[in-house]
Backbone as a ProteinNet text record, in pm:
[ID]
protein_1_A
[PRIMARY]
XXXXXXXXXXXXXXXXXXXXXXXXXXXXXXXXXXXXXXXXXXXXXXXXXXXXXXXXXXXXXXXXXXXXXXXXXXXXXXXXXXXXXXXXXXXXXXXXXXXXXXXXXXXXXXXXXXXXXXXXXXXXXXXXXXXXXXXXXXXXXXXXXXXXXXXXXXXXXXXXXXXXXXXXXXXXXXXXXXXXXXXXXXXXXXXXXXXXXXXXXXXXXXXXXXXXXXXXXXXXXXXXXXXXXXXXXXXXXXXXXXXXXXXXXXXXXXXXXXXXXXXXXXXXXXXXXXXXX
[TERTIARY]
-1559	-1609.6	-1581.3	-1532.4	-1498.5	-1634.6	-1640.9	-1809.6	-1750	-1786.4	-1808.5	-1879.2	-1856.1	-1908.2	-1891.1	-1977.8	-1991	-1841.2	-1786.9	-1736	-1760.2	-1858.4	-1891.3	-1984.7	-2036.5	-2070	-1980.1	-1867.1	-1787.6	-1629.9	-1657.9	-1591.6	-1497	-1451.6	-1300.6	-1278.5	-1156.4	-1106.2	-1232.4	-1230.6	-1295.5	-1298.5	-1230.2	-1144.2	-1255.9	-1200.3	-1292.6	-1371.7	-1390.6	-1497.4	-1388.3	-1439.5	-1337.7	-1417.3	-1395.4	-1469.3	-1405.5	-1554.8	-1521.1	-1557.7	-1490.2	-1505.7	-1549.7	-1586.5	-1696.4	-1604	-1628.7	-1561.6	-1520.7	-1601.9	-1494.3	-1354.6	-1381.6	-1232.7	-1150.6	-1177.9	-1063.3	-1005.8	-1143.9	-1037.1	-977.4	-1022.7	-932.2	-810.2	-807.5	-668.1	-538.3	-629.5	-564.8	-482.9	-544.7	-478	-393.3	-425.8	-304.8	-225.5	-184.9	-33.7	-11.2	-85.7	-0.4	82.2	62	117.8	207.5	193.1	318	392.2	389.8	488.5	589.2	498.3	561.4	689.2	665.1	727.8	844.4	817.6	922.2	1047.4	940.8	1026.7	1108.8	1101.8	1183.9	1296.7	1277	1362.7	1499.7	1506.7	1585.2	1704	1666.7	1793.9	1860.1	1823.4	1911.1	1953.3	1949.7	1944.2	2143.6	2228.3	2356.2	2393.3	2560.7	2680.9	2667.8	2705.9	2704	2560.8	2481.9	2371.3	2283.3	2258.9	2153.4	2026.9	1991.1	1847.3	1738.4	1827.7	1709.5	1677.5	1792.3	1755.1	1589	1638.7	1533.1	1401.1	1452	1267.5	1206.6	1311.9	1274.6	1251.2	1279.8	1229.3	1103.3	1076.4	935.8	820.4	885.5	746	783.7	841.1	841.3	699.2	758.1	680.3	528.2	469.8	388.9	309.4	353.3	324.4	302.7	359.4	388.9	260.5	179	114.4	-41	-60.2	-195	-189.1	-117.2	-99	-42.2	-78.4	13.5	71.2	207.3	238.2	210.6	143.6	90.7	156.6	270.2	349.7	373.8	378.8	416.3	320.8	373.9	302.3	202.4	199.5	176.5	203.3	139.4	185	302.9	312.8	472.4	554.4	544.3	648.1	656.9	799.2	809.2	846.3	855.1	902.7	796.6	840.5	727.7	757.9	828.3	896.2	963.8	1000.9	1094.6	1206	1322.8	1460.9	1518.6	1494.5	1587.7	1692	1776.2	1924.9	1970.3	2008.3	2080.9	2011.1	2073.6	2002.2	1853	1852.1	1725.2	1597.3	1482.7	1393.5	1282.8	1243.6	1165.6	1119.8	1093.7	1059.6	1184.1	1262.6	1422.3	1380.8	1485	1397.6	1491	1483.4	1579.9	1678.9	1793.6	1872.3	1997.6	2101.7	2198.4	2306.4	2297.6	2388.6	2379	2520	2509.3	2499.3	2428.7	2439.2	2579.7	2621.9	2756.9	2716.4	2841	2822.3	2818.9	2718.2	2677.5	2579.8	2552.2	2388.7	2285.3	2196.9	2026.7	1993	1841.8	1779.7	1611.9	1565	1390	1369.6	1258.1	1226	1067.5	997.3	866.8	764.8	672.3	553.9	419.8	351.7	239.9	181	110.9	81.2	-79.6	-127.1	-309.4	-323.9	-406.4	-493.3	-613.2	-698.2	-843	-898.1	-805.8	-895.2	-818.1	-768.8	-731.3	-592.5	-517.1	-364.4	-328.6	-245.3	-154.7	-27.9	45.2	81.2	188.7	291.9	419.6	553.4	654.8	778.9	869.7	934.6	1037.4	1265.6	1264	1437.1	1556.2	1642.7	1704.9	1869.7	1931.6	2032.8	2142.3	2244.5	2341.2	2466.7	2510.2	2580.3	2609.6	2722.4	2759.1	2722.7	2658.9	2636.9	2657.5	2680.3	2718.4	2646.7	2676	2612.3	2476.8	2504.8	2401	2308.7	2350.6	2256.2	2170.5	2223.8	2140.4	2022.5	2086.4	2007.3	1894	1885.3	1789.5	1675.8	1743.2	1647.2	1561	1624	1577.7	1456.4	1508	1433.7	1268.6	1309	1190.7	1075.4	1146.5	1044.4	977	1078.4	975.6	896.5	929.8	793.9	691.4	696.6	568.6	523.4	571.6	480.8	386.4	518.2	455.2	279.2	327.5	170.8	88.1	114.3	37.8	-73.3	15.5	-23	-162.9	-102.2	-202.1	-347.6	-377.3	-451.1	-543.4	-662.3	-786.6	-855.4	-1017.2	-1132.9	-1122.6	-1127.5	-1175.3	-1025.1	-952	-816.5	-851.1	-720	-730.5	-605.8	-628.2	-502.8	-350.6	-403.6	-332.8	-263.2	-316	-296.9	-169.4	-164.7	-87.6	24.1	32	101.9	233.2	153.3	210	298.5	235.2	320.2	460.2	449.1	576.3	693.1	611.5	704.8	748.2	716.8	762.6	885.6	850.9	1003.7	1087.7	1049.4	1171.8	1250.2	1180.4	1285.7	1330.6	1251.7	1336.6	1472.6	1486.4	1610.8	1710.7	1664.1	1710.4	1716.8	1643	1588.4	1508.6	1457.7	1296.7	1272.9	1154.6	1014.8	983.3	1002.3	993.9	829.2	834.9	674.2	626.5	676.8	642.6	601.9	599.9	518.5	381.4	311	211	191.3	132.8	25.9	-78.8	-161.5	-249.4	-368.3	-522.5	-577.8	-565.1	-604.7	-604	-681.7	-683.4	-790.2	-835.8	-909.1	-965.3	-912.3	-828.8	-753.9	-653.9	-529.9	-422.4	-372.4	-435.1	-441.9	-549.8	-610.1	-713.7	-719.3	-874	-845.6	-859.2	-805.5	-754.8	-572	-559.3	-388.9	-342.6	-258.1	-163	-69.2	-40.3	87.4	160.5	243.2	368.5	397.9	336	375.6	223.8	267.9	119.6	56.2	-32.3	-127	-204.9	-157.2	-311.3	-418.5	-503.4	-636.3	-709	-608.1	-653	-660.9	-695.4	-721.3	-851.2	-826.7	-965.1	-962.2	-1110	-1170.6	-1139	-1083	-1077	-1168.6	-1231.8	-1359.8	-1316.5	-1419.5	-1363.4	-1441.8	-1308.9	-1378.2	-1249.3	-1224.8	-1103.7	-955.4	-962.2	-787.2	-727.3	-575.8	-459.7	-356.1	-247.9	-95.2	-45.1	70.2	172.5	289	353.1	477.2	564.6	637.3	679.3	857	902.3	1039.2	1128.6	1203.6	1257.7	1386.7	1456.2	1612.7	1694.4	1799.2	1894.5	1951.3	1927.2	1899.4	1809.4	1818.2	1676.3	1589.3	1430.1	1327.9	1321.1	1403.9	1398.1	1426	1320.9	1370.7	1425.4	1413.1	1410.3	1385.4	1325.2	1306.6	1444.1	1482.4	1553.9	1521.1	1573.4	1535.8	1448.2	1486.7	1369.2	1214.6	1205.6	1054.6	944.2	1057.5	1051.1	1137.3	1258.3	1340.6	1342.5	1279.2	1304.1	1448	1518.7	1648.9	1675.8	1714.3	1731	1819.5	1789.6	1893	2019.6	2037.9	2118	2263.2	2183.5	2234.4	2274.4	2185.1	2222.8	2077.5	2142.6	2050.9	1914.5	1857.7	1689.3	1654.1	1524.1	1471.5	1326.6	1226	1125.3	1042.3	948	900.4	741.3	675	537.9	457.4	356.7	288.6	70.2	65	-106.5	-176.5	-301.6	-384.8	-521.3	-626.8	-745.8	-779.5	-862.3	-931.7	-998.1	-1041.5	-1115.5	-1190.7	-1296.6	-1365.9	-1325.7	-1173.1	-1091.1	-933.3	-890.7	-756.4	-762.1	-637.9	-634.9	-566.6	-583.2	-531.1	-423.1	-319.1	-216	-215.9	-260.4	-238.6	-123.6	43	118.2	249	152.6	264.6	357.5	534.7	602.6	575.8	524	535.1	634.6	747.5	909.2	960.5	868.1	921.7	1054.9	1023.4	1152.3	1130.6	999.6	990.2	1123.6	1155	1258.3	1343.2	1457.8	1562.6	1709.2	1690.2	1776.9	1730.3	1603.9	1532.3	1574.8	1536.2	1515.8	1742.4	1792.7	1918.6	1940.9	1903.7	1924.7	1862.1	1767.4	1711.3	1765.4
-683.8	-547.8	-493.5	-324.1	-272.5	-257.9	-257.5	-196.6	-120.6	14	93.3	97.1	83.5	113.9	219.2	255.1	362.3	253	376.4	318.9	249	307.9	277.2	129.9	64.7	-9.5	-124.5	-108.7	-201.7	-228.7	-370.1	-361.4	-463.5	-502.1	-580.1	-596.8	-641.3	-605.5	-683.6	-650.5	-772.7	-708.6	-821.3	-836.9	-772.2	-642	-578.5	-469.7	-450.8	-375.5	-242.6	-157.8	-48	84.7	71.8	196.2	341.8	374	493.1	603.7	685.5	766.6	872.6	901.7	1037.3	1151.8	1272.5	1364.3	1291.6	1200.4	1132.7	1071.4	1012.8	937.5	1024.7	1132.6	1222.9	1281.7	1327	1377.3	1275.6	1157	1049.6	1025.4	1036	1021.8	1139.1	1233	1387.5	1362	1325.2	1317.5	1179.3	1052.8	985.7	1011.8	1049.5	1062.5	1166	1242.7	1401.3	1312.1	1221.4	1219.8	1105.8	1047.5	941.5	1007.1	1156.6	1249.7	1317.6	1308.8	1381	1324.5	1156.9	1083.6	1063.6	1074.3	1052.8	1181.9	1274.8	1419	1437.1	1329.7	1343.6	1236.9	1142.2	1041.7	1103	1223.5	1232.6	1291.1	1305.5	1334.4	1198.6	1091.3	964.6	895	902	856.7	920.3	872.8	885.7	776.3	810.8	678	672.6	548.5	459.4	470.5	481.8	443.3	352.8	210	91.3	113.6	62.5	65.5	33.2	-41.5	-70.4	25.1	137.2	254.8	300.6	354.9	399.3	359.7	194.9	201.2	215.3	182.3	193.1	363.2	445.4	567.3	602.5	561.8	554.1	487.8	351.5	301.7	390	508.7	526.2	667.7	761.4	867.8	772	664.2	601.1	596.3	565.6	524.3	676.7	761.6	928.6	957.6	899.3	1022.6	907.5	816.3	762.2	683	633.6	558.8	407.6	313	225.1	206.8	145.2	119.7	-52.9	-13.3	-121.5	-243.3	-252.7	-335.3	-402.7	-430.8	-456.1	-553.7	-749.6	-847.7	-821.7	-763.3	-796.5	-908.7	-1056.8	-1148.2	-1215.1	-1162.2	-1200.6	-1127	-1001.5	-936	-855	-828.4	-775	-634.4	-570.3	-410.9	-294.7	-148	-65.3	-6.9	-19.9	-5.1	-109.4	-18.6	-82.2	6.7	-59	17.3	-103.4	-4	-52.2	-9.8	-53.4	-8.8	-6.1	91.5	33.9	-25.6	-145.4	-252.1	-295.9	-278.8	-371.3	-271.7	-328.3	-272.5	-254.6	-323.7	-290.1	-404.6	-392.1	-461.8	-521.2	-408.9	-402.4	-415.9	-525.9	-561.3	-464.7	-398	-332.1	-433	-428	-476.6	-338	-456.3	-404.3	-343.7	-364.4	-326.2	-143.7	-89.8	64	88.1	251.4	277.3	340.5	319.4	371.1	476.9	572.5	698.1	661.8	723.5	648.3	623.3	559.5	460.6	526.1	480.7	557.6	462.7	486.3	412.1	472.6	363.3	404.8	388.8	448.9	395	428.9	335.3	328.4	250.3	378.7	371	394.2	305.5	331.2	307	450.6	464.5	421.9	394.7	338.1	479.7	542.9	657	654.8	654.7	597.4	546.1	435.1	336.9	350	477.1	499.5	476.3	465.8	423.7	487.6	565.3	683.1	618.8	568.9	518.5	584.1	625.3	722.6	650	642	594	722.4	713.9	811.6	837.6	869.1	812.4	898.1	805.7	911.9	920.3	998.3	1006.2	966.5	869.1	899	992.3	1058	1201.6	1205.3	1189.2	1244.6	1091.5	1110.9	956	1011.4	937.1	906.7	997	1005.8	1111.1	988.7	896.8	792.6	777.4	791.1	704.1	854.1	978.4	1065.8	1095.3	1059.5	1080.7	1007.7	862.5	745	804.7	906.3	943.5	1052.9	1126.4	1221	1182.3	1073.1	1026.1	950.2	842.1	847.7	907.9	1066	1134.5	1218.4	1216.6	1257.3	1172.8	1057	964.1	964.6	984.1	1013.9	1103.4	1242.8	1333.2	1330.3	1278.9	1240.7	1139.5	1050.7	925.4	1032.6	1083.9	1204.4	1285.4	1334.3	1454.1	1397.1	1267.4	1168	1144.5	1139.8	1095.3	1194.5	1161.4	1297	1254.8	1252.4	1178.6	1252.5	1113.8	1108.3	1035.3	975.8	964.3	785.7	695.8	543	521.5	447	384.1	318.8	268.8	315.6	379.8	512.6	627.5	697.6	664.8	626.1	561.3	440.6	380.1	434.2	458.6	482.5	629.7	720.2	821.7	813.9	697.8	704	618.6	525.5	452.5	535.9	625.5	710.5	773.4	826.6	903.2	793	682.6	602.2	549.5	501.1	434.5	593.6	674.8	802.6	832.4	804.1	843	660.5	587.7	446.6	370.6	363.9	322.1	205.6	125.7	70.2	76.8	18.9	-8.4	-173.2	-137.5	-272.4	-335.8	-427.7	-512.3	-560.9	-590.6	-700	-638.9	-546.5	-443.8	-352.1	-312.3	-199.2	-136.1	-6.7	80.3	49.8	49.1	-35.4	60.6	38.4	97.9	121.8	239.8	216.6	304.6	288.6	363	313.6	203.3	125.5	34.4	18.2	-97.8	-118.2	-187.2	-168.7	-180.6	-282.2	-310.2	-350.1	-266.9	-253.3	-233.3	-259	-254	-104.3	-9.5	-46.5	-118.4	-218.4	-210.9	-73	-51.3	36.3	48.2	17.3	-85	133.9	91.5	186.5	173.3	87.6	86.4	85.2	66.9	28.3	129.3	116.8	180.5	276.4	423.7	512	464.3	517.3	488.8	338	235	101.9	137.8	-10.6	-5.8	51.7	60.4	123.9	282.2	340.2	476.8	542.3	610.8	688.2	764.4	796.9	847.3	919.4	1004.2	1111.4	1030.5	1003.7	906.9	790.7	790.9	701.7	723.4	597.9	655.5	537.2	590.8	487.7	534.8	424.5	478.4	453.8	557.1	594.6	562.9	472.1	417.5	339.2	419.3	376.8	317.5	208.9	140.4	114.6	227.3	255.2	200.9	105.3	-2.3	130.7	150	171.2	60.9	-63.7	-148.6	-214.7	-364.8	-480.9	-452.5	-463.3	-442	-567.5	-663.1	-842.6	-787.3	-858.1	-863.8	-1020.4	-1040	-1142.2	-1153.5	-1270.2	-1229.5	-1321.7	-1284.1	-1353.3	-1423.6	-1504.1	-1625.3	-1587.2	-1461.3	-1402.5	-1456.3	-1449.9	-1434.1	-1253	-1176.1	-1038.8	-913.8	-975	-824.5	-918	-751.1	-766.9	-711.9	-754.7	-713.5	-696.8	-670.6	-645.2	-738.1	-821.9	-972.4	-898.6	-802.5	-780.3	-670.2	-647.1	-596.4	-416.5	-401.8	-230.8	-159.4	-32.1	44.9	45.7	77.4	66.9	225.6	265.4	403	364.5	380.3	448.4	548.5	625	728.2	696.7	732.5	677	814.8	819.2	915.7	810	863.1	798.1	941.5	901.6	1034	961.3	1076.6	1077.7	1159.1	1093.1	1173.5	1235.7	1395	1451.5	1472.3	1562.4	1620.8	1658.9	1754.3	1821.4	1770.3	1692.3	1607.5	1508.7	1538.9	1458.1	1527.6	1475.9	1512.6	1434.3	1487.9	1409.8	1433.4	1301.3	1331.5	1312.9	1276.1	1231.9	1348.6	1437.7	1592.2	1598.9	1637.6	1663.2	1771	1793.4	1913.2	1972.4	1955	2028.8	2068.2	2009.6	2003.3	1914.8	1847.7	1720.5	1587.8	1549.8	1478.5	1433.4	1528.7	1465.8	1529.9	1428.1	1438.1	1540.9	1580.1	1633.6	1779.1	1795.5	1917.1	2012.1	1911.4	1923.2	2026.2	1921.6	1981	2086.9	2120.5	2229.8	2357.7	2300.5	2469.8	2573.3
-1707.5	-1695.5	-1555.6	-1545.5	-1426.3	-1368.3	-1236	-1143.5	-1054	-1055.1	-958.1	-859.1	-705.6	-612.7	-522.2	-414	-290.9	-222.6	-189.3	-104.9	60.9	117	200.9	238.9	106.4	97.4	58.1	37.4	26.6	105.8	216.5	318.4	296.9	186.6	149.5	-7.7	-27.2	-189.4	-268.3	-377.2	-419.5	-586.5	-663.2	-778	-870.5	-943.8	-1048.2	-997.1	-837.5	-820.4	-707.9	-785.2	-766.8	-653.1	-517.3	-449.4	-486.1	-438.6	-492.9	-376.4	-342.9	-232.6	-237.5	-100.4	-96.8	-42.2	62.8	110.8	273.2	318.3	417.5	390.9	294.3	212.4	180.2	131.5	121.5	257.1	335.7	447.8	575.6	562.9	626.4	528	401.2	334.1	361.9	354.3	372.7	542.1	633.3	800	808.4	730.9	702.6	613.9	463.9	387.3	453.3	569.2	579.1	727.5	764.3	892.5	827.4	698.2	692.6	626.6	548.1	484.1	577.7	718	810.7	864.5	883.5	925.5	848	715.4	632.3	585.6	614	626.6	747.4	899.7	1003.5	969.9	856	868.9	809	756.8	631	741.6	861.3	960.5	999.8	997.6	992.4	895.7	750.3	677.8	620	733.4	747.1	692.4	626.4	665.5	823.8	826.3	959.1	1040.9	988	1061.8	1008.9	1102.4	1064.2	1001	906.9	861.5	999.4	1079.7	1198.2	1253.1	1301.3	1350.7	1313.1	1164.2	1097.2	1147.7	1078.3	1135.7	1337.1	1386.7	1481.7	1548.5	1468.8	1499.8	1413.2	1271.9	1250.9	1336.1	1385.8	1485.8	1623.5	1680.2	1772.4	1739.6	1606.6	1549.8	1531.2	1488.1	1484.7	1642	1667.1	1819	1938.6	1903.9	1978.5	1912.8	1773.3	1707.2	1671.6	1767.1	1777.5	1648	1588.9	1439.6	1473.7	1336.2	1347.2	1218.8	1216.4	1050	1007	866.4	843.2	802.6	807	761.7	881.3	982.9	1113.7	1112	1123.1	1128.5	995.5	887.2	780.6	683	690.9	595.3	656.2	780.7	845.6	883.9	816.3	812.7	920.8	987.5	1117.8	1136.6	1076.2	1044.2	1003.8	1080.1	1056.1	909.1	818.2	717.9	624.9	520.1	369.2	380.9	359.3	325.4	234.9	85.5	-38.2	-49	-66.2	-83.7	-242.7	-321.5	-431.9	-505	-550.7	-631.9	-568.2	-461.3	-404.3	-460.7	-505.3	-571.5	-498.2	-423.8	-311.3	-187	-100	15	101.6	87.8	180.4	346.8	404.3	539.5	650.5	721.9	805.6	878.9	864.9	974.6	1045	1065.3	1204.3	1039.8	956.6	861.8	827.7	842.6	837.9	703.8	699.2	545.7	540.6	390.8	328	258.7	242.8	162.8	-7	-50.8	-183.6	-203.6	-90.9	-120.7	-117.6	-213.2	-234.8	-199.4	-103.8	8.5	-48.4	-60.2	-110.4	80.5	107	231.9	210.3	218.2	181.7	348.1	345	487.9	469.2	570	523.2	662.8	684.9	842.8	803.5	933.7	983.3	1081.3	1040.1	1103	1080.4	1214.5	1217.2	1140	1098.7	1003	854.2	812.5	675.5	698.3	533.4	492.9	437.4	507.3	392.2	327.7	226.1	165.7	72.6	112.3	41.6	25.8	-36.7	-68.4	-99.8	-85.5	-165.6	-118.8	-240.3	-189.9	-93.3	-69	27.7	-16.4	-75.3	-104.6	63.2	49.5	178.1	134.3	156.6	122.8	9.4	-50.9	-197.2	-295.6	-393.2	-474.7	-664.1	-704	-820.5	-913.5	-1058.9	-1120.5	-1174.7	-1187.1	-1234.5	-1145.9	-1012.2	-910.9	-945.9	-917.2	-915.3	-1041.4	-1113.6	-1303.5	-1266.3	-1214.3	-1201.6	-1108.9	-1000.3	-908.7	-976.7	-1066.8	-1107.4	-1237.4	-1308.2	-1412.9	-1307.1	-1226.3	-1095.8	-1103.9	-1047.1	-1003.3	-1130	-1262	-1355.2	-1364.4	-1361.1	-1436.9	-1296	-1216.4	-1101.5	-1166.5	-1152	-1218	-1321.3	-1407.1	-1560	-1512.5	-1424.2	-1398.2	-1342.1	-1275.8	-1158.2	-1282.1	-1366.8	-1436	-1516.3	-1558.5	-1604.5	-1569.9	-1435.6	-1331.3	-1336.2	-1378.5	-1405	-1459.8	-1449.5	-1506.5	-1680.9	-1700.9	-1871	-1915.5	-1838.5	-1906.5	-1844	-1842.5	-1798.2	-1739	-1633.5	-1593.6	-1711.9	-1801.3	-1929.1	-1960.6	-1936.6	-1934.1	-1852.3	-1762.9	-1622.6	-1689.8	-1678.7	-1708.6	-1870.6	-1951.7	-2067.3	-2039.8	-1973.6	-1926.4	-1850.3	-1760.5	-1701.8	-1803.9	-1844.5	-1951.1	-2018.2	-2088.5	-2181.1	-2104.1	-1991.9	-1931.8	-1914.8	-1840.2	-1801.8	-1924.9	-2055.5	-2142.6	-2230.3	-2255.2	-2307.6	-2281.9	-2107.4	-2042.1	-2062	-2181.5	-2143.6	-2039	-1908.9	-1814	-1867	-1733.8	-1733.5	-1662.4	-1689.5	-1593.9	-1505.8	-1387.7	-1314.1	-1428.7	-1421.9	-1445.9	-1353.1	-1230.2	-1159.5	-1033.3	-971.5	-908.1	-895.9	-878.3	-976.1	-794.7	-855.1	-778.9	-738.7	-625.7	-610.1	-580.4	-536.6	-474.8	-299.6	-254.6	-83.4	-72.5	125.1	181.4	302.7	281.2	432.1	454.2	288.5	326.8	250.4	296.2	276.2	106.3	65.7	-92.3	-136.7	-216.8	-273.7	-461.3	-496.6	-692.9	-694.5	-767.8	-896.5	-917.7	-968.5	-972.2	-1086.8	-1019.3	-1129.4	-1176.1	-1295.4	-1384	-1448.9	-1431.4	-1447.3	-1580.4	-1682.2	-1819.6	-1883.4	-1994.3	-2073.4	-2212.4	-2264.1	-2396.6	-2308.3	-2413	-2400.3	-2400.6	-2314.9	-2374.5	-2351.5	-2283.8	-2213.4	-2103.4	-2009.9	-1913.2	-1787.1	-1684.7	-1636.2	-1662.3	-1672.3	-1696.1	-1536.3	-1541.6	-1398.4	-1356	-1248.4	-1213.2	-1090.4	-1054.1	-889	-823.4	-709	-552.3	-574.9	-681	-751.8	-620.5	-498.6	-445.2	-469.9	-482.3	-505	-535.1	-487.7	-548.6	-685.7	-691.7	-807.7	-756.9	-779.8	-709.7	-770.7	-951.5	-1007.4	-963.9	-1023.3	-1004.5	-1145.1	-1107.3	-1253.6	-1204.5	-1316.8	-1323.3	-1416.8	-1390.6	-1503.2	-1579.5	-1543.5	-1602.5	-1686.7	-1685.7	-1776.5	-1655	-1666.1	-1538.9	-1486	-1514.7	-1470	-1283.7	-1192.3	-1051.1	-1019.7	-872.1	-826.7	-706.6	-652.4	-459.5	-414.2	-288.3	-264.6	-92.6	-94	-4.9	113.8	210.1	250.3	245.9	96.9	98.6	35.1	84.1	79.6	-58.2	2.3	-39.1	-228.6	-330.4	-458.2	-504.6	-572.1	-626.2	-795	-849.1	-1010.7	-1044.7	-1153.3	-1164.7	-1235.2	-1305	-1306.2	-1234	-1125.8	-1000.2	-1049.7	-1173.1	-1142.3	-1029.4	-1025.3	-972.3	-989.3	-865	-877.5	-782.7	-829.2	-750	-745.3	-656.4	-655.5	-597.3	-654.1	-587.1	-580	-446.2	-414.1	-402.6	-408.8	-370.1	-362.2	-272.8	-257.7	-305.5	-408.3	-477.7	-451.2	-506.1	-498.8	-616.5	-719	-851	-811.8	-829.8	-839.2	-935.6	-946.3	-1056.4	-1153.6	-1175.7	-1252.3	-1256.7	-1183.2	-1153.3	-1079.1	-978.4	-875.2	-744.1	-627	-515.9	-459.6	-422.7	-372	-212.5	-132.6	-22.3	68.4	-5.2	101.9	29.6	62.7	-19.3	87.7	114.9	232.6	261.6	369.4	479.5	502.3	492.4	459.3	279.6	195.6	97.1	54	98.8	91.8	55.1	-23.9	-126.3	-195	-316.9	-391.1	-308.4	-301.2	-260.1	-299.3	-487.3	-508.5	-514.3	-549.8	-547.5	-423.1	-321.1	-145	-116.7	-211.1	-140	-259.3	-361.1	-471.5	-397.2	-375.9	-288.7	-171.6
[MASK]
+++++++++++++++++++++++++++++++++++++++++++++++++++++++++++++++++++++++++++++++++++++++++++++++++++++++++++++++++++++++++++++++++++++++++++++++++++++++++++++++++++++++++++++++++++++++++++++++++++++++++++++++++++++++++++++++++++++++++++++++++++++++++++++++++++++++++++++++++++++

């Protein structure tokens, strides 16, 4: 059985019991995704042929660091980077190195800044100049199925609910759905319950309630959804080495929907939208 709690009364994960937030939680969510949207809306000027993924991140931890933040990934579990850069096939938890991007490549780059205490929590892809009509379809199919989970997300409906929505776009378009990933809860802390599975039955799963925060951060294959880690420890890849996309967004249920707090401040979320306009 799910248990709802105050959020304030509850000061680490703890399996089944789902916080639930008041009007502080929202507006500490609201001043972190707006400052990791921000960050991600400055990246889209490096996100060149011939420029290192290290770059990248090393100009996010510099915007981190200029703006009283830290990114949470940094000595996380080990891990040494203020960021994720997926490349292509890689599905998520791409480690930055000295390797340049090529023209072609779609790059997820996924952040998650610490502002007084809260985690704003956003992903989203970056086209490198001209790319394929497929790579683009995959990005585009992506961000429907965000919406599609998004639209989902509103008391009286279930994580289920969620889930079954994006599935529906991704295999419609003959796509899948990673399994081996989900959406998680956040807020005070970096991963938190509810998980949120990108596939699934109407009408299962947990009852969504307002105070309810967490991500939508579906990983759609134009391929089988089979991953794999590779020796790392970290970076996920698709065993059968086609294309991978995902799009993140961190929300908060309200009374009547939900709130998205890691909206771009440039409007440069999706990537193909961003250059159509």
């Amino acid at each position: 059985m799910t248990t709802y709690v105050d959020a304030s009364s509850k000061a680490r994960r703890t399996a089944g019991v789902i916080p639930l937030h008041g009007e502080e939680g929202f507006i500490g969510m609201r001043k972190a995704g707006q400052l990791t949207a921000q960050a991600l809306d400055i990246l889209v000027d490096y996100v060149e042929a011939g420029v290192p993924t290290s770059t990248i991140d090393r100009v996010a931890y510099e915007f981190a660091r200029d703006n009283g933040a830290i990114p949470a990934t940094i000595f996380y579990k080990g891990y040494r980077h203020s960021l994720c850069t997926s490349i292509n096939h890689v599905v998520c938890h791409g480690i930055p190195d000295e390797r340049p991007l090529r023209e072609g490549d779609i790059v997820n780059i996924d952040l998650t800044l610490i502002v007084d205490g809260w985690y704003g929590d956003s992903s989203r892809m970056y086209p490198v100049g001209e790319i394929s009509r497929k790579a683009e379809r995959l990005i585009e199919v992506t961000y429907e199925g965000l919406e599609a989970g998004i639209a989902a997300a509103k008391p009286g409906n279930t994580t289920g609910d969620i889930g079954a929505a994006i599935q529906a776009v991704a295999e419609g378009e003959r796509m899948s759905v990673v399994r081996d990933f989900v959406g998680h809860g956040v807020g005070r802390l970096f991963h938190d319950e509810p998980n949120i599975l990108h596939f699934g039955v109407p009408g299962t799963g947990v009852p969504l309630k307002p105070g309810m925060i967490f991500t939508i951060e579906p990983m759609i294959n134009l391929g089988r959804p089979h991953v794999k880690i590779l020796s790392d420890g970290w970076t996920a890849v698709t065993r059968d080495r086609t294309l991978s996309s995902q799009a993140e967004h961190s929300i908060g249920i309200t009374e009547t929907g939900c709130e998205i707090f890691t909206l771009s401040p440039g409007g440069l979320f999706n990537p193909l939208a961003a250059r159509a306009a």
